[in-house]
Structure formats: structure tokens, C-alpha cells
């Protein structure tokens, strides 16, 4: 160290590799996670079909714990957007913004780091071009390890057979009684939070 100081004082070039001092204990910088503090993203099925939730009604459930059928919103003139930002207040000291969409990010998009949950339709093609191992071939083991899956149905309906093979949480709603919606609302957020805590997520959730 004294020799190096002497060379610097004399204007001599430092030896190769010695131009940057070794960081002292506790002063090293760790690489920042690009998803740190980012807004979580939830994906719902595109189109209409039999799915209980789509872009017409999902934000009302996720923010306000109310299941309003998407066809009633559609018939009343409600607008269908491809992206919606809503505020989560449940079990939070302040409002937290979440984004919901029916358009999955491009396969190489960094937005996949924000995807925390998906409402599944029961169709394998929903996962075509998703960036997880086996997804294009219908093997969704890796997908549901990375993204928490949910299947919503009425308690009078029969689930798609394939749902039994997938690692997804089933949310069962009473068809004609709405006071039970809150239990499914709480179950959704409990599972999302547990999933993100297990993955040590740095998202702002």
C-alpha cells in the first residue's frame, strides 16, 4: 500500500487492477433488482367466454370485494379497457397501486417481473408465448411456481377437468348471494401475499 501511494505521489501509473480500491466491509454495492418498487401486474382472460372475471368486472372485485357479472357491466354500457390501474386498500396502511390487464406482456418483456397473479380460463392456449418452461406445450408447472394462479367459478358449476391438474387456487362464489364475496376476496389477497413473501418479492405490493 505504501509503495502504491509513493507511485501515485510521483505521478507513476498504478499497477493493473489497483486503480479501484477494494471496498471496505459494509460499503459494497449490491446490484439493484429492476423490479424493486414496481407496480404488481395481474392478468385476466381476454374476451368473454365462461370466465367469471375479465376486464369488465375484475377491478371492482379486486378493489371493492364485489362480484358484478361482466355481462351486466357490458349490457349497461360499461367500457372494456385493456389495462386498468386500481388501488388496493385491504390490509395496507396506504393505498397500493396494482395494474390488471388481459394482454400478456411480450415474451421478452421485463414486465414479466411484475406479473404476480393470473385468473385462468381453463384453456391451455391462454399461456401460449408465456416465458416459462413448458408453457407453449401445456406444461404449466413452472408457470404456476412463478405466477400465482386462480380459477373463479360459481359453486353450482363444474370446473374444467384440467383445473384439477393445475396448481391454482379455486375461488368459489355463490351464484345468487353476494355476501359471501368477501371471503373469496380475502382468500385471493392472502394467497397473493403468501406467494410474494415466499418469493421475497421486491415489488410494491
Short mmCIF file of C-alpha atoms in Angstrom, two decimals:
data_model
loop_
_atom_site.label_atom_id
_atom_site.label_comp_id
_atom_site.label_asym_id
_atom_site.label_seq_id
_atom_site.Cartn_x
_atom_site.Cartn_y
_atom_site.Cartn_z
CA UNK A 1 0.00 0.00 0.00
CA UNK A 2 2.88 2.38 0.82
CA UNK A 3 4.58 1.61 -2.50
CA UNK A 4 1.38 2.30 -4.39
CA UNK A 5 0.97 5.60 -2.54
CA UNK A 6 4.51 6.54 -3.42
CA UNK A 7 3.93 5.83 -7.13
CA UNK A 8 0.74 7.91 -7.14
CA UNK A 9 2.53 10.77 -5.41
CA UNK A 10 5.27 10.62 -8.01
CA UNK A 11 2.75 10.54 -10.88
CA UNK A 12 3.61 6.96 -11.85
CA UNK A 13 0.73 4.80 -13.18
CA UNK A 14 -0.80 2.39 -10.72
CA UNK A 15 -0.32 -1.31 -11.25
CA UNK A 16 -3.05 -3.10 -13.31
CA UNK A 17 -6.08 -3.90 -11.19
CA UNK A 18 -5.16 -1.49 -8.41
CA UNK A 19 -6.89 1.62 -9.75
CA UNK A 20 -10.05 0.85 -7.75
CA UNK A 21 -9.64 0.39 -4.05
CA UNK A 22 -11.20 -2.70 -2.54
CA UNK A 23 -14.45 -1.81 -0.78
CA UNK A 24 -14.35 -1.83 2.97
CA UNK A 25 -16.67 -4.11 4.91
CA UNK A 26 -20.27 -2.95 4.58
CA UNK A 27 -19.56 -0.44 1.79
CA UNK A 28 -20.01 -2.77 -1.21
CA UNK A 29 -22.96 -2.06 -3.52
CA UNK A 30 -25.32 -4.86 -4.48
CA UNK A 31 -26.95 -4.90 -7.88
CA UNK A 32 -30.44 -3.37 -7.66
CA UNK A 33 -33.38 -5.58 -8.58
CA UNK A 34 -35.06 -3.82 -11.55
CA UNK A 35 -38.49 -4.85 -10.21
CA UNK A 36 -37.88 -3.20 -6.84
CA UNK A 37 -40.73 -0.84 -6.03
CA UNK A 38 -42.55 -1.60 -9.31
CA UNK A 39 -46.33 -1.90 -9.63
CA UNK A 40 -47.61 -5.51 -9.48
CA UNK A 41 -49.45 -6.82 -12.55
CA UNK A 42 -52.40 -9.23 -12.67
CA UNK A 43 -53.57 -10.95 -15.87
CA UNK A 44 -57.16 -11.98 -16.65
CA UNK A 45 -58.56 -13.94 -19.61
CA UNK A 46 -59.13 -11.98 -22.80
CA UNK A 47 -62.54 -11.95 -24.45
CA UNK A 48 -65.75 -13.15 -22.90
CA UNK A 49 -66.45 -16.88 -22.72
CA UNK A 50 -67.22 -18.64 -19.43
CA UNK A 51 -64.58 -16.93 -17.29
CA UNK A 52 -66.12 -15.27 -14.25
CA UNK A 53 -63.70 -12.35 -14.45
CA UNK A 54 -62.44 -10.26 -17.33
CA UNK A 55 -61.62 -6.59 -17.85
CA UNK A 56 -65.24 -5.55 -17.39
CA UNK A 57 -65.51 -6.59 -13.76
CA UNK A 58 -62.20 -7.72 -12.25
CA UNK A 59 -61.12 -4.35 -10.84
CA UNK A 60 -64.41 -3.98 -8.96
CA UNK A 61 -63.75 -7.29 -7.23
CA UNK A 62 -60.06 -6.75 -6.52
CA UNK A 63 -60.55 -3.24 -5.15
CA UNK A 64 -64.02 -3.36 -3.64
CA UNK A 65 -64.64 -7.08 -2.94
CA UNK A 66 -67.76 -7.12 -5.15
CA UNK A 67 -68.55 -9.67 -7.85
CA UNK A 68 -70.54 -7.85 -10.50
CA UNK A 69 -71.10 -10.07 -13.53
CA UNK A 70 -69.17 -8.86 -16.55
CA UNK A 71 -72.17 -9.26 -18.86
CA UNK A 72 -74.25 -6.92 -16.69
CA UNK A 73 -71.48 -4.32 -16.87
CA UNK A 74 -71.28 -4.82 -20.64
CA UNK A 75 -75.04 -4.51 -21.13
CA UNK A 76 -75.19 -1.35 -19.03
CA UNK A 77 -72.68 0.32 -21.34
CA UNK A 78 -69.54 -0.21 -19.30
CA UNK A 79 -66.26 0.29 -21.11
CA UNK A 80 -63.76 -2.51 -21.58
CA UNK A 81 -60.15 -1.39 -21.26
CA UNK A 82 -57.05 -3.45 -21.94
CA UNK A 83 -55.29 -2.05 -18.83
CA UNK A 84 -56.68 -0.72 -15.56
CA UNK A 85 -54.84 0.60 -12.52
CA UNK A 86 -56.72 0.18 -9.26
CA UNK A 87 -55.87 0.89 -5.63
CA UNK A 88 -55.60 -1.87 -3.07
CA UNK A 89 -56.54 -0.78 0.45
CA UNK A 90 -57.12 -4.19 2.01
CA UNK A 91 -54.62 -4.84 4.83
CA UNK A 92 -52.50 -1.85 3.85
CA UNK A 93 -51.80 1.38 5.75
CA UNK A 94 -51.94 3.29 2.48
CA UNK A 95 -53.33 2.66 -0.98
CA UNK A 96 -51.14 0.47 -3.18
CA UNK A 97 -51.50 0.61 -6.95
CA UNK A 98 -51.92 -2.59 -8.94
CA UNK A 99 -52.34 -3.00 -12.67
CA UNK A 100 -54.65 -5.53 -14.29
CA UNK A 101 -54.66 -6.45 -17.98
CA UNK A 102 -55.96 -9.05 -20.42
CA UNK A 103 -52.93 -8.70 -22.67
CA UNK A 104 -49.93 -10.73 -21.51
CA UNK A 105 -46.60 -8.92 -21.97
CA UNK A 106 -44.36 -9.80 -24.88
CA UNK A 107 -42.38 -12.95 -24.15
CA UNK A 108 -39.15 -10.97 -23.68
CA UNK A 109 -40.68 -8.01 -21.86
CA UNK A 110 -39.25 -7.00 -18.47
CA UNK A 111 -42.88 -6.59 -17.36
CA UNK A 112 -42.96 -10.31 -16.58
CA UNK A 113 -41.05 -9.46 -13.41
CA UNK A 114 -44.21 -7.58 -12.32
CA UNK A 115 -46.72 -10.38 -13.02
CA UNK A 116 -47.92 -11.73 -9.68
CA UNK A 117 -51.20 -13.49 -10.46
CA UNK A 118 -53.34 -14.80 -13.30
CA UNK A 119 -57.01 -15.71 -13.49
CA UNK A 120 -57.13 -18.84 -15.62
CA UNK A 121 -59.85 -19.73 -18.09
CA UNK A 122 -59.15 -23.46 -18.12
CA UNK A 123 -57.72 -23.30 -21.62
CA UNK A 124 -54.05 -24.12 -22.24
CA UNK A 125 -53.85 -21.69 -25.15
CA UNK A 126 -54.15 -18.85 -22.63
CA UNK A 127 -50.47 -19.47 -21.87
CA UNK A 128 -49.08 -19.59 -25.40
CA UNK A 129 -45.94 -17.42 -25.71
CA UNK A 130 -45.58 -17.10 -21.96
CA UNK A 131 -41.88 -17.12 -20.99
CA UNK A 132 -41.97 -20.14 -18.68
CA UNK A 133 -40.52 -23.57 -19.28
CA UNK A 134 -43.06 -25.85 -20.97
CA UNK A 135 -45.81 -23.22 -21.26
CA UNK A 136 -46.07 -23.46 -25.06
CA UNK A 137 -46.61 -27.21 -24.74
CA UNK A 138 -49.23 -27.03 -21.99
CA UNK A 139 -46.83 -27.89 -19.16
CA UNK A 140 -47.60 -25.17 -16.60
CA UNK A 141 -45.66 -26.42 -13.58
CA UNK A 142 -43.00 -23.72 -13.89
CA UNK A 143 -45.60 -21.08 -14.74
CA UNK A 144 -47.62 -21.61 -11.57
CA UNK A 145 -44.48 -21.64 -9.46
CA UNK A 146 -43.62 -18.16 -10.73
CA UNK A 147 -47.14 -16.70 -11.02
CA UNK A 148 -49.99 -17.44 -8.60
CA UNK A 149 -52.93 -18.94 -10.48
CA UNK A 150 -56.63 -18.52 -9.66
CA UNK A 151 -59.74 -20.12 -11.10
CA UNK A 152 -63.06 -18.43 -10.31
CA UNK A 153 -66.37 -20.29 -10.57
CA UNK A 154 -69.89 -20.41 -9.19
CA UNK A 155 -70.44 -23.09 -6.59
CA UNK A 156 -73.14 -24.60 -8.83
CA UNK A 157 -70.78 -25.01 -11.79
CA UNK A 158 -68.40 -27.81 -12.58
CA UNK A 159 -64.76 -26.83 -13.00
CA UNK A 160 -62.89 -27.64 -16.18
CA UNK A 161 -61.23 -31.06 -15.75
CA UNK A 162 -57.78 -29.61 -16.41
CA UNK A 163 -58.08 -27.28 -13.41
CA UNK A 164 -57.64 -30.30 -11.15
CA UNK A 165 -54.20 -30.85 -12.69
CA UNK A 166 -53.04 -27.26 -12.29
CA UNK A 167 -51.55 -25.72 -9.16
CA UNK A 168 -54.16 -22.97 -8.92
CA UNK A 169 -56.45 -21.68 -6.18
CA UNK A 170 -60.18 -22.09 -6.84
CA UNK A 171 -62.39 -19.20 -5.73
CA UNK A 172 -65.99 -20.40 -5.37
CA UNK A 173 -68.76 -17.83 -5.44
CA UNK A 174 -72.43 -18.30 -4.59
CA UNK A 175 -74.38 -17.57 -7.74
CA UNK A 176 -77.29 -15.64 -6.27
CA UNK A 177 -75.91 -14.47 -2.91
CA UNK A 178 -73.28 -11.74 -2.72
CA UNK A 179 -72.48 -11.62 1.00
CA UNK A 180 -70.00 -14.48 0.52
CA UNK A 181 -67.88 -12.49 -1.93
CA UNK A 182 -65.70 -11.05 0.82
CA UNK A 183 -64.41 -14.48 1.84
CA UNK A 184 -63.16 -15.08 -1.73
CA UNK A 185 -61.73 -11.56 -1.86
CA UNK A 186 -59.76 -12.21 1.34
CA UNK A 187 -58.62 -15.63 0.07
CA UNK A 188 -57.31 -14.05 -3.13
CA UNK A 189 -55.21 -11.45 -1.37
CA UNK A 190 -53.98 -13.88 1.29
CA UNK A 191 -52.66 -16.21 -1.42
CA UNK A 192 -51.09 -13.40 -3.45
CA UNK A 193 -49.32 -12.05 -0.37
CA UNK A 194 -48.09 -15.51 0.68
CA UNK A 195 -46.81 -16.17 -2.85
CA UNK A 196 -44.89 -12.88 -2.97
CA UNK A 197 -43.47 -13.31 0.52
CA UNK A 198 -42.27 -16.82 -0.38
CA UNK A 199 -40.54 -15.41 -3.45
CA UNK A 200 -39.13 -12.49 -1.45
CA UNK A 201 -40.60 -10.10 -3.97
CA UNK A 202 -39.30 -6.53 -4.13
CA UNK A 203 -42.44 -5.26 -5.85
CA UNK A 204 -44.53 -2.57 -4.15
CA UNK A 205 -47.30 -4.86 -3.00
#
